[in-house]
């Protein structure tokens, strides 16, 4: 079973899109797609496009699917307001005092975009296994959802709901459960894919191994929250990749042949969630494709 594992990364998910193109054009055909945060959005859209092809032709043209994902980003994600609208600082502060805080950003544009781009009934006809992860902040538990769940689209939205910046997502009217970004606990769902039986895994992370040392305005509340998130995510994804590499090595020693390939940027990605344009998105997609293609080429020469 081949798995494509897509890690979180907020707007840096544009880099992931480019790497996905390199992977799929390189001939990799996933049976399973797992996603967290921005990766859950990419995973869901990929599966949706692949399934539409499968319904129509009983086969999937994966390079064409990857091009559809690129077009989706270039057409729809061109500025911060395409994802979320900043709320009034005064209103947010007052709501926080009154215990009715609902995030600093209104993610309605993102929810609307995914709502008109993805249909649950299409996903349910997919030959692929799709899973996205979100965190129940009441219990602290990681919860994975599939399209067989009636509330799957809400789980996708919850998986991409950035803590503090975006509101928690209540699912199925349960006020005792509130969900946020899966990246609070898992950034790259490698363990889930391997435990589900994946024997070959392509993982695309959006964070370099080392943190970005570029100075930033840490007196800006929004930028400070984003930085704190990046520090936490960087530590988590490094640990998850190390765990997966060790797991695969141990299993191979036992005679259980597994293969893991991890794609991540050579250096920290330069893209600001609160200030970007269509050129920035295109730049990151191109960077992802180039770095992904180079790694695939390098690995091919190494093992042949």
Backbone as numpy.savetxt, mean C-alpha at the origin, in Angstrom:
# Nx Ny Nz CAx CAy CAz Cx Cy Cz
2.56 -21.08 -5.35 1.72 -19.88 -5.35 2.60 -18.63 -5.35
2.31 -17.74 -6.25 3.08 -16.50 -6.37 2.31 -15.35 -5.74
3.00 -14.59 -4.89 2.35 -13.48 -4.19 3.04 -12.16 -4.48
2.23 -11.13 -4.72 2.71 -9.76 -4.84 2.32 -9.06 -3.55
3.31 -8.61 -2.79 3.07 -7.99 -1.48 3.41 -6.51 -1.59
2.42 -5.66 -1.32 2.57 -4.22 -1.50 2.49 -3.50 -0.15
3.60 -2.92 0.24 3.68 -2.25 1.53 3.09 -0.86 1.51
2.96 -0.28 2.71 2.42 1.06 2.85 3.44 2.13 2.51
2.94 3.35 2.31 3.86 4.43 1.99 3.18 5.74 1.66
1.88 5.84 1.91 1.16 7.07 1.63 1.35 7.46 0.16
1.61 8.71 -0.11 1.74 9.17 -1.50 2.96 8.57 -2.18
3.90 8.05 -1.40 5.07 7.38 -1.97 4.69 6.08 -2.68
3.41 5.72 -2.59 2.91 4.58 -3.34 3.08 4.75 -4.83
3.36 5.97 -5.30 3.63 6.19 -6.73 4.89 5.45 -7.15
5.89 5.41 -6.27 7.11 4.65 -6.55 6.76 3.18 -6.72
5.89 2.69 -5.87 5.45 1.29 -5.92 4.81 0.96 -7.28
4.05 1.90 -7.80 3.39 1.71 -9.09 4.41 1.44 -10.19
5.51 2.20 -10.18 6.55 1.98 -11.18 7.23 0.64 -11.05
7.50 0.23 -9.80 8.12 -1.07 -9.57 7.18 -2.19 -10.03
5.90 -2.05 -9.75 4.92 -3.05 -10.17 4.97 -3.23 -11.68
5.08 -2.12 -12.40 5.17 -2.22 -13.86 6.38 -3.05 -14.27
7.53 -2.80 -13.64 8.74 -3.56 -13.97 8.55 -5.05 -13.65
7.93 -5.35 -12.53 7.72 -6.74 -12.12 6.80 -7.47 -13.09
5.67 -6.84 -13.42 4.69 -7.50 -14.27 5.16 -7.57 -15.72
5.87 -6.57 -16.18 6.43 -6.64 -17.53 7.56 -7.66 -17.61
8.14 -7.97 -16.44 9.20 -8.97 -16.38 8.69 -10.40 -16.41
7.37 -10.57 -16.43 6.80 -11.90 -16.57 6.21 -12.50 -15.31
6.28 -11.79 -14.19 5.72 -12.32 -12.94 4.20 -12.25 -13.01
3.52 -13.35 -12.69 2.06 -13.42 -12.72 1.56 -13.88 -11.35
1.10 -12.95 -10.53 0.71 -13.31 -9.16 -0.59 -14.10 -9.08
-0.62 -14.98 -8.09 -1.86 -15.68 -7.74 -2.52 -15.00 -6.54
-1.70 -14.27 -5.78 -2.15 -13.64 -4.54 -1.61 -12.20 -4.52
-2.43 -11.26 -4.06 -1.99 -9.87 -3.91 -2.39 -9.38 -2.52
-1.41 -8.91 -1.77 -1.62 -8.45 -0.39 -1.22 -6.97 -0.32
-1.99 -6.18 0.44 -1.66 -4.76 0.53 -1.97 -4.15 1.88
-1.16 -3.15 2.21 -1.36 -2.35 3.42 -1.28 -0.87 3.02
-2.19 -0.06 3.56 -2.16 1.38 3.36 -2.22 1.72 1.86
-1.25 2.49 1.35 -1.24 2.78 -0.09 -1.16 1.48 -0.89
-0.49 0.49 -0.32 -0.41 -0.81 -0.98 -1.76 -1.49 -1.10
-2.66 -1.22 -0.15 -4.00 -1.81 -0.23 -4.79 -1.19 -1.38
-4.59 0.10 -1.62 -5.24 0.77 -2.74 -4.71 0.23 -4.06
-3.39 0.11 -4.17 -2.80 -0.43 -5.40 -3.20 -1.88 -5.61
-3.21 -2.66 -4.53 -3.56 -4.08 -4.64 -5.01 -4.24 -5.11
-5.90 -3.43 -4.55 -7.32 -3.54 -4.90 -7.56 -3.12 -6.34
-6.92 -2.03 -6.77 -7.11 -1.58 -8.15 -6.52 -2.59 -9.13
-5.35 -3.11 -8.83 -4.73 -4.12 -9.70 -5.64 -5.34 -9.86
-6.14 -5.83 -8.74 -7.00 -7.01 -8.77 -8.27 -6.73 -9.55
-8.82 -5.55 -9.38 -10.04 -5.17 -10.08 -9.81 -5.17 -11.59
-8.71 -4.55 -12.04 -8.42 -4.49 -13.47 -8.12 -5.87 -14.04
-7.37 -6.68 -13.29 -7.06 -8.04 -13.74 -8.32 -8.87 -13.85
-9.23 -8.69 -12.89 -10.46 -9.47 -12.89 -11.37 -9.08 -14.05
-11.43 -7.81 -14.38 -12.24 -7.38 -15.53 -11.74 -8.05 -16.80
-10.41 -8.13 -16.95 -9.85 -8.83 -18.10 -10.23 -10.31 -18.07
-10.13 -10.91 -16.89 -10.41 -12.33 -16.76 -11.87 -12.64 -17.10
-12.78 -11.79 -16.66 -14.20 -11.99 -16.94 -14.46 -11.91 -18.45
-13.78 -10.98 -19.11 -14.01 -10.76 -20.53 -13.30 -11.79 -21.42
-12.07 -12.16 -21.03 -11.24 -12.98 -21.92 -10.77 -14.31 -21.34
-11.08 -14.56 -20.08 -10.60 -15.76 -19.38 -9.08 -15.82 -19.31
-8.43 -14.67 -19.42 -6.98 -14.57 -19.25 -6.64 -13.15 -18.82
-5.42 -12.99 -18.32 -5.00 -11.68 -17.80 -3.70 -11.24 -18.48
-3.72 -10.04 -19.03 -2.53 -9.43 -19.61 -1.93 -8.53 -18.53
-0.99 -9.07 -17.76 -0.47 -8.36 -16.59 0.24 -7.05 -16.94
1.05 -6.98 -18.01 1.65 -5.68 -18.36 0.59 -4.62 -18.63
-0.52 -5.03 -19.25 -1.60 -4.07 -19.52 -2.27 -3.63 -18.21
-2.38 -4.56 -17.26 -2.94 -4.22 -15.95 -2.07 -3.16 -15.27
-0.75 -3.35 -15.35 0.16 -2.39 -14.71 0.06 -1.02 -15.36
-0.14 -0.99 -16.67 -0.29 0.30 -17.36 -1.57 0.99 -16.93
-2.62 0.21 -16.68 -3.88 0.80 -16.20 -3.68 1.45 -14.84
-2.88 0.81 -13.98 -2.60 1.39 -12.66 -1.84 2.70 -12.79
-0.88 2.74 -13.70 -0.12 3.98 -13.92 -1.05 5.09 -14.40
-1.90 4.76 -15.36 -2.85 5.75 -15.89 -3.78 6.25 -14.79
-4.18 5.35 -13.90 -5.05 5.72 -12.79 -4.39 6.78 -11.92
-3.13 6.58 -11.58 -2.41 7.54 -10.75 -2.20 8.86 -11.49
-1.74 8.79 -12.72 -1.43 10.02 -13.45 -2.67 10.86 -13.73
-3.79 10.19 -13.90 -5.03 10.92 -14.20 -5.71 11.46 -12.95
-5.65 10.71 -11.85 -6.48 11.03 -10.70 -5.75 11.59 -9.48
-4.45 11.36 -9.38 -3.72 11.80 -8.19 -2.65 12.80 -8.63
-3.04 14.06 -8.69 -2.17 15.10 -9.24 -1.84 16.21 -8.25
-2.56 16.23 -7.13 -2.36 17.27 -6.12 -2.93 16.78 -4.80
-2.53 17.37 -3.67 -3.00 16.90 -2.36 -4.51 16.82 -2.24
-5.21 17.78 -2.86 -6.67 17.83 -2.74 -7.36 16.66 -3.43
-6.63 15.92 -4.27 -7.21 14.74 -4.91 -7.33 13.59 -3.91
-6.59 13.70 -2.81 -6.61 12.65 -1.78 -7.41 13.08 -0.56
-7.15 14.29 -0.10 -7.83 14.76 1.11 -7.80 16.29 1.14
-8.76 16.83 1.87 -8.87 18.28 2.02 -8.56 18.64 3.47
-7.68 19.61 3.64 -7.30 20.00 4.99 -8.47 20.68 5.70
-8.75 20.22 6.91 -9.84 20.80 7.70 -9.37 22.10 8.35
-10.32 22.91 8.77 -10.01 24.13 9.51 -9.25 23.78 10.79
-8.12 24.42 11.01 -7.35 24.17 12.23 -8.17 24.52 13.48
-8.94 25.60 13.38 -9.74 26.02 14.53 -10.79 24.96 14.85
-11.49 24.50 13.80 -12.54 23.50 14.00 -11.95 22.20 14.53
-10.80 21.77 13.97 -10.16 20.53 14.42 -9.75 20.63 15.88
-9.21 21.78 16.25 -8.81 21.97 17.64 -10.00 21.96 18.58
-11.08 22.62 18.18 -12.28 22.65 19.00 -12.88 21.25 19.13
-12.91 20.51 18.01 -13.46 19.16 18.03 -12.63 18.25 18.93
-11.32 18.46 18.93 -10.46 17.65 19.79 -10.78 17.90 21.27
-10.99 19.16 21.60 -11.33 19.52 22.98 -12.68 18.90 23.38
-13.61 18.84 22.44 -14.95 18.35 22.71 -15.07 16.83 22.53
-13.93 16.17 22.36 -13.89 14.70 22.20 -14.68 14.21 20.99
-14.59 14.95 19.91 -15.22 14.51 18.67 -14.27 14.73 17.48
-12.98 14.57 17.78 -11.93 14.75 16.77 -12.11 13.76 15.63
-12.02 14.26 14.41 -12.26 13.43 13.23 -11.15 13.57 12.20
-9.93 13.80 12.68 -8.80 13.90 11.78 -8.55 15.32 11.31
-7.31 15.57 10.88 -6.95 16.89 10.36 -7.24 17.02 8.87
-7.47 15.89 8.22 -7.76 15.89 6.78 -9.08 15.18 6.53
-9.81 15.67 5.54 -11.06 15.04 5.11 -10.74 14.19 3.86
-10.78 12.84 3.99 -10.38 11.97 2.87 -11.50 11.67 1.88
-12.57 12.47 1.88 -13.69 12.21 0.98 -13.26 12.09 -0.49
-12.32 12.94 -0.99 -11.91 12.78 -2.39 -11.34 11.39 -2.70
-10.54 10.84 -1.79 -9.98 9.51 -2.01 -11.07 8.46 -1.97
-11.98 8.56 -1.02 -13.07 7.59 -0.91 -13.94 7.62 -2.16
-14.22 8.82 -2.65 -15.04 8.97 -3.85 -14.34 8.36 -5.06
-13.04 8.60 -5.16 -12.26 8.06 -6.28 -12.29 6.54 -6.30
-12.04 5.93 -5.15 -12.03 4.46 -5.10 -13.44 3.90 -5.30
-14.44 4.63 -4.80 -15.82 4.17 -4.94 -16.26 4.08 -6.37
-15.78 5.00 -7.21 -16.19 4.97 -8.61 -15.23 4.14 -9.49
-14.11 3.70 -8.90 -13.11 2.96 -9.67 -13.14 1.46 -9.42
-13.73 1.05 -8.30 -13.69 -0.36 -7.90 -15.08 -0.85 -7.52
-15.46 -2.01 -8.02 -16.74 -2.61 -7.71 -16.53 -3.93 -6.99
-17.19 -4.08 -5.84 -17.02 -5.27 -5.03 -17.45 -6.53 -5.79
-18.52 -6.44 -6.57 -19.00 -7.62 -7.28 -17.99 -8.10 -8.32
-17.20 -7.19 -8.86 -16.13 -7.60 -9.79 -15.02 -8.31 -9.03
-14.60 -7.73 -7.91 -13.54 -8.33 -7.10 -13.91 -9.75 -6.66
-15.18 -9.98 -6.39 -15.61 -11.30 -5.92 -15.53 -12.37 -7.00
-15.40 -11.97 -8.24 -15.29 -12.94 -9.34 -13.83 -13.20 -9.71
-12.92 -12.65 -8.93 -11.51 -12.74 -9.27 -10.94 -14.14 -9.03
-10.06 -14.59 -9.91 -9.33 -15.84 -9.67 -8.16 -15.63 -8.72
-7.93 -14.38 -8.35 -6.81 -14.03 -7.48 -7.25 -13.95 -6.02
-6.32 -14.22 -5.12 -6.57 -14.01 -3.70 -6.11 -12.60 -3.33
-7.02 -11.82 -2.82 -6.72 -10.43 -2.44 -6.96 -10.25 -0.95
-5.98 -9.65 -0.26 -6.14 -9.36 1.16 -5.57 -7.98 1.46
-6.31 -7.22 2.29 -5.81 -5.93 2.76 -5.90 -5.93 4.28
-5.02 -5.17 4.91 -4.98 -5.17 6.37 -5.21 -3.80 6.97
-5.98 -3.78 8.06 -6.21 -2.56 8.84 -6.09 -2.91 10.32
-5.97 -1.90 11.15 -5.82 -2.11 12.59 -7.05 -1.63 13.33
-7.59 -2.51 14.16 -8.67 -2.13 15.08 -8.00 -1.42 16.26
-8.17 -0.11 16.35 -7.44 0.64 17.37 -8.03 0.46 18.76
-9.20 -0.18 18.86 -9.76 -0.46 20.18 -9.08 -1.68 20.79
-8.94 -2.75 19.99 -8.30 -3.97 20.48 -6.80 -4.00 20.18
-6.38 -3.19 19.20 -4.98 -3.21 18.78 -4.66 -4.33 17.82
-5.68 -5.08 17.41 -5.46 -6.24 16.55 -5.36 -5.86 15.07
-4.53 -6.60 14.35 -4.46 -6.49 12.90 -5.58 -7.34 12.31
-6.34 -6.78 11.38 -7.45 -7.51 10.76 -7.25 -7.51 9.25
-7.29 -8.69 8.66 -7.20 -8.80 7.20 -8.58 -9.08 6.63
-8.87 -8.44 5.50 -10.17 -8.58 4.87 -10.00 -9.00 3.41
-10.96 -9.76 2.90 -10.99 -10.17 1.49 -12.29 -9.67 0.87
-12.39 -9.71 -0.46 -13.62 -9.24 -1.11 -14.87 -10.03 -0.75
-14.71 -11.19 -0.13 -15.88 -11.95 0.31 -16.57 -11.27 1.50
-15.87 -10.35 2.11 -16.42 -9.57 3.22 -17.28 -8.44 2.63
-18.52 -8.31 3.08 -19.40 -7.27 2.56 -18.84 -5.87 2.79
-18.00 -5.72 3.80 -17.44 -4.41 4.14 -16.02 -4.23 3.61
-15.65 -5.00 2.61 -14.28 -4.99 2.13 -13.80 -3.59 1.73
-14.60 -2.85 0.99 -14.18 -1.52 0.52 -13.90 -0.61 1.71
-14.68 -0.74 2.78 -14.42 0.07 3.97 -13.09 -0.33 4.61
-12.76 -1.62 4.57 -11.46 -2.04 5.09 -10.32 -1.44 4.27
-10.51 -1.34 2.98 -9.49 -0.71 2.12 -9.32 0.75 2.53
-10.42 1.44 2.76 -10.35 2.83 3.18 -9.70 2.95 4.56
-10.04 2.01 5.45 -9.44 2.03 6.79 -7.95 1.77 6.71
-7.55 0.85 5.84 -6.14 0.51 5.70 -5.30 1.71 5.28
-5.92 2.63 4.56 -5.19 3.80 4.07 -5.48 5.07 4.87
-6.17 4.93 6.00 -6.50 6.08 6.84 -5.33 6.41 7.76
-4.58 7.44 7.42 -3.38 7.81 8.17 -3.74 8.28 9.58
-3.13 7.69 10.61 -3.45 8.04 12.00 -3.27 9.53 12.28
-4.20 10.10 13.00 -4.25 11.51 13.37 -4.63 12.40 12.20
-4.14 12.08 11.01 -4.43 12.92 9.86 -5.83 12.67 9.32
-6.25 11.40 9.33 -7.55 11.04 8.77 -8.43 10.41 9.84
-9.74 10.46 9.64 -10.65 9.91 10.66 -10.61 8.38 10.70
-10.92 7.84 11.87 -11.06 6.39 11.99 -12.28 5.94 11.17
-12.26 4.69 10.78 -13.35 4.14 9.97 -14.12 3.11 10.79
-15.39 3.36 10.96 -16.26 2.39 11.63 -16.86 1.48 10.57
-16.89 0.19 10.87 -17.32 -0.79 9.88 -18.56 -1.53 10.36
-19.56 -1.56 9.51 -20.79 -2.29 9.77 -21.52 -1.76 11.01
-21.38 -0.45 11.26 -22.11 0.17 12.35 -21.67 -0.22 13.74
-20.51 -0.88 13.85 -20.03 -1.31 15.16 -19.24 -0.18 15.81
-19.83 0.47 16.79 -19.19 1.62 17.44 -18.10 1.20 18.44
-17.98 -0.10 18.67 -16.95 -0.59 19.57 -15.69 -1.01 18.82
-15.69 -0.79 17.53 -14.51 -1.10 16.71 -14.25 0.08 15.78
-13.03 0.54 15.75 -12.65 1.66 14.89 -11.32 1.30 14.24
-11.22 1.52 12.94 -10.07 1.03 12.19 -9.26 2.17 11.58
-7.93 1.93 11.52 -7.00 2.87 10.92 -5.96 2.11 10.11
-5.05 2.88 9.56 -3.95 2.40 8.72 -3.32 1.11 9.25
-3.29 0.08 8.39 -2.65 -1.18 8.79 -1.19 -1.01 9.13
-0.58 0.08 8.61 0.83 0.34 8.88 1.14 0.62 10.33
0.12 0.78 11.16 0.37 0.93 12.59 1.03 -0.33 13.17
0.72 -1.49 12.56 1.28 -2.75 13.06 2.08 -3.50 12.02
1.62 -3.46 10.77 2.29 -4.20 9.69 2.40 -3.27 8.49
3.61 -3.10 7.98 3.80 -2.23 6.82 3.84 -3.04 5.53
4.53 -4.16 5.56 4.61 -5.06 4.40 4.10 -6.43 4.86
2.92 -6.86 4.42 2.31 -8.09 4.94 2.95 -9.37 4.40
4.24 -9.48 4.60 4.99 -10.65 4.14 4.60 -11.90 4.92
4.46 -11.75 6.23 4.13 -12.90 7.06 2.79 -13.49 6.67
1.81 -12.64 6.40 0.48 -13.12 6.01 0.55 -13.92 4.71
1.30 -13.41 3.74 1.41 -14.09 2.45 2.11 -15.44 2.59
3.20 -15.47 3.35 3.95 -16.72 3.52 3.13 -17.74 4.31
2.42 -17.28 5.32 1.59 -18.20 6.10 0.41 -18.73 5.30
0.00 -17.98 4.29 -1.10 -18.43 3.43 -0.63 -19.35 2.30
0.66 -19.66 2.29 1.15 -20.64 1.33 1.92 -20.11 0.14
2.28 -18.84 0.15 3.06 -18.30 -0.97 4.44 -18.98 -1.02
4.85 -19.37 -2.20 6.16 -19.99 -2.37 7.13 -19.07 -3.11
6.59 -18.08 -3.81 7.43 -17.07 -4.45 6.79 -15.71 -4.19
7.56 -14.82 -3.57 7.02 -13.53 -3.15 7.82 -12.39 -3.76
7.10 -11.46 -4.37 7.67 -10.19 -4.80 7.09 -9.12 -3.89
7.96 -8.48 -3.10 7.51 -7.47 -2.15 8.00 -6.10 -2.59
7.09 -5.13 -2.61 7.47 -3.76 -2.98 7.24 -2.85 -1.78
8.32 -2.41 -1.17 8.26 -1.47 -0.05 8.55 -0.06 -0.57
7.99 0.93 0.10 8.14 2.31 -0.35 9.17 3.08 0.47
9.80 2.40 1.42 10.76 3.06 2.30 12.15 2.45 2.14
13.14 3.32 2.03 14.53 2.86 1.98 14.92 2.31 3.34
16.02 1.59 3.37 16.46 1.01 4.64 16.81 2.08 5.67
17.41 3.18 5.20 17.81 4.26 6.10 16.81 5.41 6.03
16.74 6.18 7.09 15.83 7.32 7.14 16.41 8.50 6.37
15.52 9.38 5.94 15.91 10.63 5.29 16.44 11.60 6.35
17.63 12.17 6.12 18.23 13.10 7.08 18.02 14.57 6.70
17.20 14.80 5.67 16.97 16.17 5.21 16.23 16.97 6.28
16.71 18.17 6.63 16.01 18.99 7.63 14.57 19.29 7.20
13.67 19.38 8.15 12.28 19.72 7.86 11.75 20.60 8.99
10.62 21.22 8.75 10.03 22.12 9.74 9.27 21.30 10.79
9.98 20.91 11.85 9.34 20.08 12.87 8.42 20.90 13.78
8.33 22.21 13.55 7.35 23.01 14.29 5.99 23.00 13.59
5.97 22.46 12.35 4.71 22.29 11.63 4.05 21.01 12.13
2.83 21.13 12.65 2.16 19.98 13.25 1.97 18.85 12.23
1.52 19.20 11.02 1.28 18.18 10.00 2.57 17.48 9.59
3.63 18.26 9.40 4.90 17.66 8.99 5.50 16.82 10.13
5.28 17.25 11.35 5.79 16.48 12.49 5.08 15.13 12.58
3.77 15.12 12.40 3.01 13.86 12.42 3.51 12.94 11.31
3.72 13.50 10.13 4.18 12.70 8.99 5.56 12.12 9.27
6.42 12.90 9.92 7.76 12.43 10.24 7.73 11.33 11.29
6.93 11.50 12.31 6.80 10.47 13.35 6.31 9.17 12.72
5.35 9.27 11.82 4.83 8.10 11.11 5.94 7.42 10.31
6.73 8.20 9.61 7.81 7.64 8.79 8.85 6.91 9.65
9.16 7.46 10.82 10.13 6.81 11.71 9.61 5.44 12.14
8.34 5.41 12.53 7.73 4.15 12.96 7.66 3.14 11.82
7.23 3.61 10.66 7.10 2.74 9.49 8.45 2.18 9.07
9.47 3.03 9.07 10.80 2.58 8.67 11.29 1.43 9.55
11.09 1.55 10.85 11.52 0.50 11.78 10.72 -0.77 11.56
9.41 -0.64 11.38 8.57 -1.81 11.17 8.93 -2.57 9.91
9.06 -1.83 8.79 9.31 -2.53 7.52 10.68 -3.18 7.50
11.68 -2.55 8.13 13.00 -3.19 8.22 12.91 -4.50 8.98
12.17 -4.50 10.08 12.02 -5.71 10.89 11.25 -6.78 10.13
10.21 -6.39 9.41 9.41 -7.35 8.66 10.20 -8.01 7.53
11.00 -7.22 6.85 11.81 -7.77 5.77 12.87 -8.71 6.32
13.49 -8.32 7.42 14.49 -9.19 8.05 13.87 -10.51 8.48
12.68 -10.43 9.10 11.99 -11.66 9.52 11.71 -12.57 8.32
11.20 -11.98 7.24 10.85 -12.77 6.07 12.09 -13.41 5.43
13.18 -12.66 5.36 14.42 -13.21 4.79 14.92 -14.39 5.62
14.87 -14.24 6.94 15.31 -15.33 7.81 14.38 -16.54 7.70
13.08 -16.28 7.61 12.10 -17.36 7.49 12.33 -18.16 6.20
12.50 -17.45 5.10 12.72 -18.11 3.81 14.02 -18.92 3.84
15.05 -18.36 4.45 16.33 -19.08 4.54 16.18 -20.37 5.35
15.47 -20.29 6.47 15.26 -21.49 7.30 14.45 -22.55 6.56
13.41 -22.12 5.87 12.58 -23.07 5.13 13.35 -23.73 4.01
14.21 -22.98 3.36 15.03 -23.56 2.29 16.00 -24.59 2.84
16.53 -24.33 4.03 17.40 -25.33 4.68 16.64 -26.63 4.93
15.35 -26.48 5.24 14.52 -27.66 5.51 14.09 -28.38 4.24
14.40 -27.81 3.09 13.99 -28.42 1.83 12.70 -27.88 1.26
12.12 -26.87 1.93 10.90 -26.22 1.42 11.31 -25.02 0.58
11.26 -25.16 -0.72 11.80 -24.15 -1.60 10.90 -22.90 -1.66
11.42 -21.81 -1.11 10.74 -20.53 -1.15 11.64 -19.50 -1.80
11.04 -18.50 -2.40 11.82 -17.43 -3.03 11.21 -16.09 -2.63
12.08 -15.18 -2.19 11.64 -13.85 -1.78 12.50 -12.80 -2.47
11.84 -11.85 -3.12 12.54 -10.71 -3.74 11.92 -9.44 -3.18
12.76 -8.59 -2.62 12.27 -7.34 -2.02 12.77 -6.15 -2.83
11.84 -5.31 -3.23 12.16 -4.07 -3.94 11.90 -2.91 -2.99
12.89 -2.05 -2.85 12.70 -0.85 -2.05 13.63 0.23 -2.60
13.31 1.50 -2.42 14.15 2.56 -2.99 15.57 2.53 -2.45
16.51 2.90 -3.32 17.92 2.95 -2.90 18.13 4.01 -1.83
17.39 5.10 -1.92 17.49 6.21 -0.97 16.08 6.66 -0.61
15.91 7.34 0.53 14.57 7.81 0.93 13.91 8.63 -0.18
12.63 8.40 -0.38 11.89 9.08 -1.44 11.54 10.51 -1.03
11.66 11.39 -1.99 11.40 12.80 -1.75 10.04 13.16 -2.33
9.01 13.09 -1.50 7.67 13.49 -1.94 6.86 13.87 -0.71
6.32 15.07 -0.72 5.60 15.62 0.42 4.10 15.42 0.23
3.47 14.74 1.17 2.04 14.49 1.11 1.24 15.78 0.99
1.76 16.87 1.53 1.00 18.12 1.59 1.37 19.09 0.48
2.30 18.69 -0.39 2.72 19.58 -1.47 3.35 18.78 -2.60
2.52 18.39 -3.57 3.04 17.66 -4.73 2.16 17.97 -5.93
2.68 17.66 -7.13 1.90 17.86 -8.34 2.05 16.65 -9.26
1.46 16.71 -10.43 1.47 15.57 -11.34 2.87 15.21 -11.79
3.76 16.21 -11.90 5.15 15.93 -12.29 5.86 15.12 -11.21
5.57 15.42 -9.95 6.17 14.66 -8.85 5.73 13.20 -8.89
4.45 12.98 -9.15 3.94 11.61 -9.24 4.61 10.87 -10.39
4.68 11.52 -11.54 5.30 10.89 -12.71 6.77 10.58 -12.44
7.46 11.50 -11.77 8.88 11.28 -11.45 9.07 10.05 -10.59
8.22 9.88 -9.60 8.36 8.73 -8.71 8.01 7.42 -9.40
7.01 7.47 -10.28 6.66 6.26 -11.03 7.83 5.83 -11.92
8.43 6.79 -12.60 9.58 6.49 -13.46 10.74 5.96 -12.63
10.99 6.58 -11.48 12.07 6.11 -10.60 11.81 4.67 -10.16
10.56 4.37 -9.79 10.23 3.02 -9.36 10.46 2.01 -10.48
10.06 2.36 -11.69 10.25 1.44 -12.82 11.73 1.19 -13.08
12.52 2.27 -13.07 13.95 2.13 -13.34 14.63 1.27 -12.28
14.35 1.54 -11.01 14.99 0.77 -9.95 14.50 -0.68 -9.95
13.22 -0.87 -10.24 12.69 -2.23 -10.31 13.30 -3.01 -11.46
13.38 -2.37 -12.61 13.95 -3.02 -13.79 15.42 -3.37 -13.55
16.16 -2.44 -12.94 17.58 -2.69 -12.66 17.77 -3.88 -11.72
16.92 -3.99 -10.71 17.04 -5.10 -9.76 16.72 -6.43 -10.44
15.66 -6.45 -11.23 15.30 -7.67 -11.94 16.43 -8.11 -12.87
17.01 -7.15 -13.57 18.11 -7.45 -14.48 19.32 -7.96 -13.71
19.63 -7.31 -12.60 20.77 -7.71 -11.78 20.58 -9.12 -11.23
19.39 -9.40 -10.70 19.13 -10.72 -10.14 19.16 -11.80 -11.21
18.68 -11.47 -12.41 18.70 -12.44 -13.50 20.12 -12.80 -13.88
21.01 -11.80 -13.94 22.42 -12.06 -14.28 23.12 -12.80 -13.16
22.71 -12.52 -11.94 23.34 -13.15 -10.77 23.08 -14.64 -10.71
21.84 -15.05 -11.04 21.47 -16.44 -10.86 21.52 -17.25 -12.16
21.91 -16.62 -13.26 22.02 -17.34 -14.53 23.48 -17.50 -14.97
